[in-house]
Amino acid sequence: PYNEHWLPLFPLNTVLFPGGILPLKVFETRYIDMVRDCMKREAPFGVVLIKSGQEIGLLLYTSDAADDSLRV
């Protein structure tokens, strides 16, 4: 169930810095559902990299691109 205090997380093998652009090719159903839900609610999700036991992350806001891809 939705909880406004939870932040959905998208684990990736990359780091995104503030102001950076991250083109996503989302193909797993659970992440497609997560991103769609965030877009519907105009809510952020987190991109996280877990490296050497430490989590590094950033809030992302989504928008539709002219070519139907997803911009974050």
Short mmCIF file of C-alpha atoms in Angstrom, two decimals:
data_model
loop_
_atom_site.label_atom_id
_atom_site.label_comp_id
_atom_site.label_asym_id
_atom_site.label_seq_id
_atom_site.Cartn_x
_atom_site.Cartn_y
_atom_site.Cartn_z
CA PRO A 1 0.00 0.00 0.00
CA TYR A 2 1.02 3.60 -0.66
CA ASN A 3 2.69 5.45 2.20
CA GLU A 4 3.64 9.10 1.67
CA HIS A 5 6.72 8.62 3.88
CA TRP A 6 8.19 5.84 1.74
CA LEU A 7 10.52 6.51 -1.14
CA PRO A 8 10.52 3.94 -3.95
CA LEU A 9 14.08 2.92 -4.85
CA PHE A 10 15.53 2.01 -8.24
CA PRO A 11 18.87 0.19 -7.82
CA LEU A 12 21.26 0.81 -10.69
CA ASN A 13 24.89 0.15 -11.46
CA THR A 14 25.58 3.87 -11.87
CA VAL A 15 25.76 7.11 -9.95
CA LEU A 16 23.61 10.13 -10.81
CA PHE A 17 24.80 13.54 -9.67
CA PRO A 18 22.43 16.46 -8.94
CA GLY A 19 21.36 18.11 -12.19
CA GLY A 20 22.49 15.10 -14.21
CA ILE A 21 20.45 13.34 -16.88
CA LEU A 22 19.86 9.63 -16.65
CA PRO A 23 18.22 7.96 -19.66
CA LEU A 24 16.41 4.89 -18.36
CA LYS A 25 15.39 1.81 -20.30
CA VAL A 26 12.95 0.28 -17.82
CA PHE A 27 12.06 -3.30 -18.73
CA GLU A 28 11.30 -5.13 -15.46
CA THR A 29 7.59 -5.09 -14.66
CA ARG A 30 8.07 -4.08 -11.02
CA TYR A 31 10.10 -1.00 -12.01
CA ILE A 32 7.77 -0.08 -14.86
CA ASP A 33 4.91 -0.14 -12.33
CA MET A 34 6.95 1.89 -9.83
CA VAL A 35 7.89 4.60 -12.35
CA ARG A 36 4.32 4.81 -13.70
CA ASP A 37 2.98 5.21 -10.18
CA CYS A 38 5.52 7.96 -9.41
CA MET A 39 4.61 9.77 -12.62
CA LYS A 40 0.89 9.47 -11.89
CA ARG A 41 1.38 10.93 -8.38
CA GLU A 42 4.07 13.41 -9.55
CA ALA A 43 6.27 11.93 -6.84
CA PRO A 44 10.02 11.27 -6.83
CA PHE A 45 11.79 7.95 -6.62
CA GLY A 46 15.33 7.26 -5.53
CA VAL A 47 18.20 5.92 -7.61
CA VAL A 48 20.61 4.02 -5.42
CA LEU A 49 24.01 2.47 -5.85
CA ILE A 50 25.12 0.00 -3.22
CA LYS A 51 28.87 -0.22 -3.24
CA SER A 52 31.04 -1.69 -0.50
CA GLY A 53 28.12 -1.83 1.91
CA GLN A 54 27.23 1.88 1.70
CA GLU A 55 24.18 3.31 0.00
CA ILE A 56 24.44 6.42 -2.14
CA GLY A 57 21.26 7.93 -3.57
CA LEU A 58 19.43 10.90 -5.09
CA LEU A 59 15.76 11.93 -5.42
CA LEU A 60 14.47 11.98 -8.99
CA TYR A 61 11.45 13.59 -10.56
CA THR A 62 10.12 12.23 -13.83
CA SER A 63 8.84 13.88 -16.98
CA ASP A 64 7.73 12.66 -20.39
CA ALA A 65 10.03 13.35 -23.31
CA ALA A 66 8.87 14.24 -26.82
CA ASP A 67 10.07 10.87 -28.10
CA ASP A 68 8.02 8.93 -25.48
CA SER A 69 11.11 8.05 -23.49
CA LEU A 70 11.37 8.84 -19.82
CA ARG A 71 13.40 11.78 -18.54
CA VAL A 72 14.48 11.98 -14.93
#
